[in-house]
Amino acid sequence: MRYGHFDDQNREYIISQPDTPLPWINYLGCESYFGLISNTAGGYSFYRDARLRRLSRYRYNNAPFDVGGRYLYLRDNETEKFWSPSWQPTRTKLDKYECRHGMGYTIIGSTANKIEAQTTYFVPLGETLEIWKCKITNHRKKPAKLSLFSSIEFCLWDAQDDSTNFQRNFSTGQVEIVDGVIYHKTEYRERRNHFAYFACSEKLAGYDTQRDTFLGAYRSWDNPAAVERGKSFNSVACGWAPHGSHHVKVNLKPGQTKEIIFVLGYHENAGDKKFSPPDSQTINKTTVKPVITKYLDGKNVVAAFQKLKENWDNLLGTYQVTSPDIHANRMVNIWNAYQCMATFNMSRSASFYESGIGRGLGFRDSNQDLLGFVHMVPSRARERILDLSATQLKSGGAFHQYQPLTKRGNHELGSNFNDDPHWLILGVGAYIKETGDWGILDEQVQFENEPGSEQPLYEHLRRSFNYTLERLGPHGLPLIGRADWNDCLNLNCFSDTPGQSFQTTTNKEGKVAESVFIAGLFVLASKELATIAVKRGLPDEAKYYLAEAAKMEKVIYKHGWDGEWFIRAYNDFGQPIGSKVCKEGKIFIESQGMCIMAGIGLDDGKAKLTLDSVNKHLATKHGIVLQQPAFTKYYIEMGEISSYPPGYKENAGIFCHNNPWIIIAETMVGNGNRAFDYYTRINPSAREKIGDLHRCEPYVYAQMIAGKDAPTFGEAKNSWLTGTAAWNYFTITQWILGIRTGFDGLIVDPVIPAKWKGFTVTRKFRGNTYVIEVKNPNGQQRGVKKLVVDGREIAGNVLPACAPQAEPIRVVAVLEG
Ligand code: BGC
Ligand code: NOJ
C-alpha cells in the first residue's frame, strides 16, 4: 500500500495518511539551526549540536512512536471541540490530511469541522530560528469562533543531562514573558550566554510556560487542560518543565483566511551584555528583538521561504539527470542529494533512530559523507576536512568521533578503529577532484587539536598511510584494531559481560586479528595518495606508495583469497573469517566490494568470479546481504556481529551502505545490467509500492533492510543518517551514469543497462556547466567510443577542466560496441 506519492515537479513527497507505518520525517535547517519534523509535526530542534544545545525536548522510543513536537491545537469555542491540525497529539479524525515534505520545509495541512489549517515549517537561511506559518480558513457558511494554542516543550539544553538529572533540573527552569514573547532562559543566570524564544504574530489571549499547568495533573498532550477549557492559565515556569504555549483567538467570517506566525529561535548575547539593565537578571533583548520583529512579518516570511527554494534549486542544479528510469531520476535530482545534505550536517547524531546524545560526528562517517556532498557546498566540505583532520592523532590514527560544537575528539570512545585514517585520504581526494583546490594540502592543521602541532594537511595523509604499515599482523595484512568499517566485527573484544560496550571493550592485545577489508582500502587509498603525490611533484614518494600498494595486493592474493571470493579477516586465533572453511559467515560483502574497487582482480578474472559469488550467495530480491550464512549464536571471538538475530543489522542484514561497493565493482567489470538491477533493488523510490513491508520513508535510504534470514525480510530500518546516502549517490552519479570527477577534469564513463537508449546529465563543474548527452544506439553497457565537445570530437573520455565559459559546454558521448 502507498501512503503518499512523489511530486517531482515541486520536489516534494506528499503523504496523504497520517498513520504511516513509522514516522516519516524531514529535516529543517541546513546550516547551524536544525529541526527534525515528522509527518505529524513530531520532533525537536537544536542549535549546532543535538546533545549540547537542544532547544526542545523529545522522548525517544515512546508509545506511540512519535510523541512531542511542534504542536498546535485548534478549538471551536462554540462546540468546545478541539483537535490537532497535524493529527498528533489528539489523533482526532480529520476530514482531509496532507503532509508535504520538501527541500528544507514541511507543510502539514488538514481540514476538520470545516476548518482548514495549513502550517509551513522552515528555517530561513542564515538564521537560528524556525518559522511555523499557520493559515486557517473557515469553510463554513457561518462565522467561526476559534482558539489556537501553540505548544513546545523546552529542553534544558544538554539533552543527556535533561533526561537524567531530575533532582537538579526540576529546580533550575526559568522563563520571561515580555510583549507576548516567551523566553526560555534556564541557566542563563550562570554560564550560558544563550536563550530560546517563542513568539507569535498575534495579540495573545493568554499563555502558559509551565508544562504541567498547561496539561493539568494526570493529563497528556492529547487533552491539555488549557485547551480543553479554552483558556490559558498564564503560568510562569519556575523550576519543573518550562514550556511555551500561546493562546490566540481567531474569529473568522465564512470563507475568511487568517495567517498566524510563530517563531521559535535560539539567540546568543555577548558575555558582558547578557542583562539589561546590566545589574539585573533580565535578558538583554536589544539584539534579538529586531530578528523577532522581522519574522513575525508575513512579507519577510514569504521572502525567506522563496530564498530557501532558490537555494535548493541552486544546490540541486549541480547535477541533474534525465534517464529512462524515473526512480533513478528522482533520487539523483532530488532526494538522494537532499539526504546527502542531512548526513553531512548530522553525521549519525540526530534522527528518529539516533538520539542526538550518543554520537557526535564520526571520522569514518563524515569522510564518506563528503563523497555525496562535496559538489553541493565545497567550502563547507573544505571546512569539514580541516576539522576532521585536526582530530587526527599524531600516530595517524583518529578519534573515532568528535562533537560538532567543540570540534574536539571524543575521548570516551577514543581511537583504534584501524580503517579510519584511510577515509581521510579518500575524502580529501574527492574534494580536490571536485574543486581543483590543491591548496588545501598546504593548510596547516593540528594533530589531536593541540596548538603547536600544526603540519600541512598533506602530512596528515602521509601519516594515515603509515598508520597501517606500522600495524601489520602475522600474515602481513593490516591489524583490525577495535573494528574496521564493520563496527560489529570486534575481533579483540571477547566480551562475556552484559552491558559492556562492544565498541570500547578490548580484552586482547590486538596483535593477531587482521582485516582483508582494510588491506583493500589501503590499496585504494594508496593509489589515490600516489596520484596526489605526483601532482605535488613528489614522484619518488608516489612510487613508494604504489610499491607498498602492490606489496599489499600480493599479500591479499596470498592470504586474502579464498578461491572464489576474498576472505574477510583473520580472528585472534589466526583463523579465517569469511572463508569456505567457516561454518557460518563463509562470505562477506565488504572485502569483495573494497578489493575490487581497489582494482584487485580486474586483470585476471578474479573480480568477475568474486562478483558471481556475491550474486550466488549474497544477492536477494531486496538487496545484497552482508554475509552468509548468518550467525545463529553468539561467538565471543566475533563480537557484536553475532549479537544480532540472523538477518538484522550486521548479522546478514542488507546493509544498504555497502551494496554500492558491489555496484561500483560491477561497473568496473562493465556489467551495467547487473549494476543497475542491484541499484534499483534498494532504491527507496522503487520500493514505494511495497510500503507496508519496507515501512520507512520511500524518499530516503535506510541504513538496513532485513535480510533473508529475518522473519521480516524486506523491512527497512534506521532511515536517513547512513553512509548509504553518499555511497548510493556517488555510485549512480559517478559510476553508473559515469559522469565522474577526476583530478584533471570530468570523466565520461557510463556503465548502464543495455536497454537504455541514452540519457542526459547537466553537471556544474569548476565554473562550467556541461550538458552531456549520452547515446546508446546499439544497446551497449559500457564504452564511450566517441566524445564530441561543442561540435568537436576529442580523444579519450575526459573533459579537461577549463576556464569558466559564459555558455554551457555541450557534450555528446556515444557508446559503441
Ligand atoms: C551498530 C553499528 C554502528 C555501531 C556504532 C552498533 O550497534 O550495529 O551499525 O556502527 O553500533 O556505535
Ligand atoms: C554505522 C556506522 O555509522 C558506520 O561507521 C559503520 O561503518 C556501519 N554502521 C557498519 O557497522
Short mmCIF file of C-alpha atoms in Angstrom, two decimals, residues 211-477:
data_model
loop_
_atom_site.label_atom_id
_atom_site.label_comp_id
_atom_site.label_asym_id
_atom_site.label_seq_id
_atom_site.Cartn_x
_atom_site.Cartn_y
_atom_site.Cartn_z
CA ARG A 211 4.10 22.42 31.19
CA ASP A 212 2.17 20.72 33.93
CA THR A 213 -0.14 23.67 34.41
CA PHE A 214 -0.83 23.70 30.68
CA LEU A 215 -1.52 19.96 30.66
CA GLY A 216 -3.08 19.57 34.11
CA ALA A 217 -2.33 16.73 36.50
CA TYR A 218 -2.53 13.23 35.02
CA ARG A 219 -3.25 14.55 31.57
CA SER A 220 -1.24 14.33 28.46
CA TRP A 221 -0.59 16.10 25.16
CA ASP A 222 -3.84 14.77 23.77
CA ASN A 223 -6.02 16.67 26.24
CA PRO A 224 -4.24 19.64 27.80
CA ALA A 225 -6.32 21.33 30.47
CA ALA A 226 -5.76 24.77 28.95
CA VAL A 227 -7.03 23.65 25.56
CA GLU A 228 -9.96 21.73 26.94
CA ARG A 229 -11.22 24.67 28.97
CA GLY A 230 -10.34 27.10 26.15
CA LYS A 231 -8.22 29.41 28.20
CA SER A 232 -4.55 29.56 29.16
CA PHE A 233 -3.52 29.74 32.79
CA ASN A 234 -0.85 32.40 32.26
CA SER A 235 1.53 30.17 34.17
CA VAL A 236 5.12 31.27 34.75
CA ALA A 237 7.60 28.42 34.94
CA CYS A 238 9.83 28.38 37.95
CA GLY A 239 11.61 25.04 38.01
CA TRP A 240 9.88 21.90 36.72
CA ALA A 241 9.31 21.87 32.97
CA PRO A 242 9.42 25.18 31.08
CA HIS A 243 7.12 25.14 28.14
CA GLY A 244 5.86 27.59 25.56
CA SER A 245 2.21 27.98 24.68
CA HIS A 246 0.40 30.95 23.19
CA HIS A 247 -3.35 31.26 23.11
CA VAL A 248 -4.77 33.23 20.20
CA LYS A 249 -8.44 33.87 19.49
CA VAL A 250 -9.28 33.52 15.83
CA ASN A 251 -12.68 34.72 14.68
CA LEU A 252 -13.30 34.06 11.01
CA LYS A 253 -16.13 35.04 8.72
CA PRO A 254 -17.35 32.42 6.22
CA GLY A 255 -14.58 31.87 3.66
CA GLN A 256 -12.12 34.03 5.56
CA THR A 257 -8.45 33.03 5.97
CA LYS A 258 -6.05 34.23 8.61
CA GLU A 259 -2.33 33.75 8.85
CA ILE A 260 -0.63 33.41 12.21
CA ILE A 261 3.13 33.18 12.52
CA PHE A 262 5.06 31.57 15.33
CA VAL A 263 8.82 31.93 15.63
CA LEU A 264 10.93 29.62 17.75
CA GLY A 265 14.54 30.65 17.94
CA TYR A 266 17.95 30.48 19.54
CA HIS A 267 19.91 33.57 20.44
CA GLU A 268 23.28 34.38 21.95
CA ASN A 269 24.30 37.56 23.72
CA ALA A 270 27.82 38.76 24.32
CA GLY A 271 29.02 37.66 27.76
CA ASP A 272 29.21 41.22 29.06
CA LYS A 273 25.87 42.24 27.59
CA LYS A 274 23.68 39.49 28.93
CA PHE A 275 21.42 41.54 31.13
CA SER A 276 19.51 44.77 30.80
CA PRO A 277 19.74 46.72 32.98
CA PRO A 278 23.26 45.33 33.46
CA ASP A 279 22.87 44.68 37.16
CA SER A 280 19.55 42.87 36.71
CA GLN A 281 18.71 39.26 35.87
CA THR A 282 16.60 40.28 32.88
CA ILE A 283 17.65 39.16 29.40
CA ASN A 284 19.06 41.95 27.29
CA LYS A 285 16.78 41.83 24.25
CA THR A 286 18.42 44.52 22.15
CA THR A 287 19.84 42.20 19.52
CA VAL A 288 17.10 39.59 19.48
CA LYS A 289 14.15 41.96 19.14
CA PRO A 290 14.81 43.02 15.53
CA VAL A 291 15.06 39.38 14.48
CA ILE A 292 11.76 38.54 16.11
CA THR A 293 10.05 41.58 14.63
CA LYS A 294 11.37 40.72 11.18
CA TYR A 295 9.99 37.21 11.09
CA LEU A 296 6.64 38.00 12.63
CA ASP A 297 6.01 39.98 9.47
CA GLY A 298 4.40 37.81 6.78
CA LYS A 299 6.19 39.60 3.93
CA ASN A 300 9.59 38.65 5.30
CA VAL A 301 8.48 35.09 5.83
CA VAL A 302 7.40 34.79 2.21
CA ALA A 303 10.71 36.25 1.06
CA ALA A 304 12.73 33.91 3.29
CA PHE A 305 10.79 30.90 2.02
CA GLN A 306 11.46 31.95 -1.56
CA LYS A 307 15.18 32.28 -0.82
CA LEU A 308 15.23 28.81 0.65
CA LYS A 309 13.65 27.42 -2.52
CA GLU A 310 16.15 29.24 -4.70
CA ASN A 311 18.99 27.93 -2.62
CA TRP A 312 17.84 24.37 -3.19
CA ASP A 313 17.32 24.99 -6.91
CA ASN A 314 20.89 26.06 -6.98
CA LEU A 315 22.28 23.22 -4.86
CA LEU A 316 20.46 20.53 -6.79
CA GLY A 317 21.27 22.18 -10.09
CA THR A 318 24.85 20.94 -9.80
CA TYR A 319 23.85 17.52 -11.09
CA GLN A 320 20.60 16.79 -12.90
CA VAL A 321 19.80 13.77 -15.00
CA THR A 322 17.09 12.72 -17.41
CA SER A 323 17.32 8.96 -17.80
CA PRO A 324 14.76 6.31 -18.77
CA ASP A 325 14.33 5.41 -15.09
CA ILE A 326 12.04 7.58 -13.01
CA HIS A 327 13.36 6.24 -9.70
CA ALA A 328 16.97 6.99 -10.56
CA ASN A 329 15.99 10.44 -11.83
CA ARG A 330 14.14 11.47 -8.71
CA MET A 331 16.77 10.11 -6.34
CA VAL A 332 19.64 11.79 -8.19
CA ASN A 333 17.84 15.03 -8.92
CA ILE A 334 16.11 15.46 -5.59
CA TRP A 335 16.04 13.10 -2.68
CA ASN A 336 19.35 11.32 -2.61
CA ALA A 337 21.20 14.63 -2.94
CA TYR A 338 18.95 16.08 -0.24
CA GLN A 339 19.68 13.17 2.06
CA CYS A 340 23.39 13.75 1.49
CA MET A 341 22.94 17.25 2.92
CA ALA A 342 21.32 15.75 6.04
CA THR A 343 24.06 13.18 6.53
CA PHE A 344 26.71 15.82 6.01
CA ASN A 345 25.11 18.02 8.65
CA MET A 346 24.16 15.38 11.17
CA SER A 347 26.63 12.60 10.56
CA ARG A 348 24.93 9.89 12.64
CA SER A 349 23.89 12.10 15.54
CA ALA A 350 20.21 13.07 15.37
CA SER A 351 17.48 11.15 13.58
CA PHE A 352 14.48 9.22 14.83
CA TYR A 353 16.90 6.31 15.41
CA GLU A 354 19.89 8.25 16.65
CA SER A 355 19.05 10.06 19.85
CA GLY A 356 21.33 13.02 19.36
CA ILE A 357 23.08 12.34 22.64
CA GLY A 358 25.08 9.24 21.87
CA ARG A 359 27.21 10.07 18.92
CA GLY A 360 28.92 13.11 17.59
CA LEU A 361 30.33 13.26 14.09
CA GLY A 362 32.14 10.10 13.05
CA PHE A 363 35.58 10.33 11.45
CA ARG A 364 34.92 7.49 9.04
CA ASP A 365 31.32 8.50 8.52
CA SER A 366 31.95 12.17 7.83
CA ASN A 367 34.71 11.47 5.37
CA GLN A 368 32.44 9.16 3.43
CA ASP A 369 29.59 11.66 3.61
CA LEU A 370 31.79 14.02 1.64
CA LEU A 371 31.50 11.77 -1.40
CA GLY A 372 27.86 12.72 -1.77
CA PHE A 373 28.10 16.28 -0.57
CA VAL A 374 31.25 17.88 -1.88
CA HIS A 375 29.71 19.10 -5.13
CA MET A 376 26.93 20.97 -3.32
CA VAL A 377 28.84 23.31 -1.00
CA PRO A 378 32.58 22.71 -1.50
CA SER A 379 33.53 25.40 1.01
CA ARG A 380 31.75 23.54 3.78
CA ALA A 381 33.32 20.29 2.70
CA ARG A 382 36.69 22.02 2.97
CA GLU A 383 35.95 23.21 6.49
CA ARG A 384 34.83 19.72 7.47
CA ILE A 385 38.01 18.15 6.14
CA LEU A 386 40.13 20.56 8.16
CA ASP A 387 38.06 19.98 11.31
CA LEU A 388 38.27 16.24 10.94
CA SER A 389 41.94 16.16 10.27
CA ALA A 390 42.61 18.35 13.30
CA THR A 391 41.26 15.50 15.43
CA GLN A 392 43.68 13.05 13.82
CA LEU A 393 46.19 11.57 16.23
CA LYS A 394 49.92 12.04 15.78
CA SER A 395 50.17 8.32 15.12
CA GLY A 396 47.98 8.82 12.06
CA GLY A 397 45.06 7.15 13.81
CA ALA A 398 41.91 9.09 14.52
CA PHE A 399 39.44 9.88 17.21
CA HIS A 400 36.50 7.84 16.04
CA GLN A 401 34.12 10.74 16.69
CA TYR A 402 34.09 14.42 17.57
CA GLN A 403 31.49 16.84 18.93
CA PRO A 404 30.41 19.42 16.35
CA LEU A 405 30.09 22.21 18.91
CA THR A 406 33.56 21.88 20.38
CA LYS A 407 35.19 20.28 17.34
CA ARG A 408 37.18 18.16 19.75
CA GLY A 409 37.76 14.39 19.57
CA ASN A 410 35.61 12.27 21.79
CA HIS A 411 37.88 10.77 24.45
CA GLU A 412 35.29 8.35 25.79
CA LEU A 413 35.21 6.44 22.54
CA GLY A 414 38.83 7.04 21.65
CA SER A 415 40.56 5.57 18.65
CA ASN A 416 41.90 2.29 17.19
CA PHE A 417 39.31 1.72 14.51
CA ASN A 418 42.03 0.88 12.08
CA ASP A 419 40.23 1.77 8.86
CA ASP A 420 39.55 5.35 9.97
CA PRO A 421 42.67 7.13 8.69
CA HIS A 422 42.25 5.97 5.10
CA TRP A 423 38.84 7.55 4.70
CA LEU A 424 40.55 10.92 5.12
CA ILE A 425 42.65 10.26 2.02
CA LEU A 426 39.53 9.38 0.04
CA GLY A 427 37.63 12.40 1.41
CA VAL A 428 40.44 14.81 0.53
CA GLY A 429 40.79 13.17 -2.90
CA ALA A 430 37.08 13.65 -3.60
CA TYR A 431 37.31 17.29 -2.57
CA ILE A 432 40.27 18.06 -4.82
CA LYS A 433 38.71 16.23 -7.76
CA GLU A 434 35.61 18.35 -7.41
CA THR A 435 37.28 21.70 -6.88
CA GLY A 436 40.83 21.53 -8.19
CA ASP A 437 41.79 23.21 -4.91
CA TRP A 438 45.25 21.73 -4.41
CA GLY A 439 45.97 24.47 -1.90
CA ILE A 440 44.06 22.59 0.76
CA LEU A 441 47.04 20.24 1.09
CA ASP A 442 49.16 23.12 2.36
CA GLU A 443 46.73 24.14 5.09
CA GLN A 444 48.39 23.93 8.48
CA VAL A 445 46.35 21.55 10.60
CA GLN A 446 46.83 20.48 14.20
CA PHE A 447 47.07 16.92 15.39
CA GLU A 448 44.81 15.98 18.31
CA ASN A 449 43.68 19.64 18.40
CA GLU A 450 46.94 20.55 20.04
CA PRO A 451 48.23 24.06 19.41
CA GLY A 452 51.78 23.96 18.09
CA SER A 453 51.34 20.58 16.43
CA GLU A 454 50.37 22.06 13.07
CA GLN A 455 51.51 20.34 9.90
CA PRO A 456 50.32 20.66 6.30
CA LEU A 457 47.24 18.60 5.56
CA TYR A 458 49.37 16.55 3.17
CA GLU A 459 51.43 15.35 6.13
CA HIS A 460 48.18 14.08 7.70
CA LEU A 461 47.59 11.93 4.65
CA ARG A 462 51.10 10.54 4.86
CA ARG A 463 50.51 9.55 8.44
CA SER A 464 47.21 7.91 7.52
CA PHE A 465 49.15 5.77 5.10
CA ASN A 466 51.93 4.95 7.58
CA TYR A 467 49.46 4.08 10.28
CA THR A 468 48.62 0.84 8.51
CA LEU A 469 52.17 -0.10 7.60
CA GLU A 470 53.13 0.26 11.25
CA ARG A 471 50.33 -2.09 12.24
CA LEU A 472 50.61 -5.24 10.18
CA GLY A 473 49.71 -8.66 11.54
CA PRO A 474 51.10 -12.19 11.20
CA HIS A 475 50.05 -12.57 7.55
CA GLY A 476 51.23 -9.09 6.64
CA LEU A 477 47.63 -7.88 6.50
#
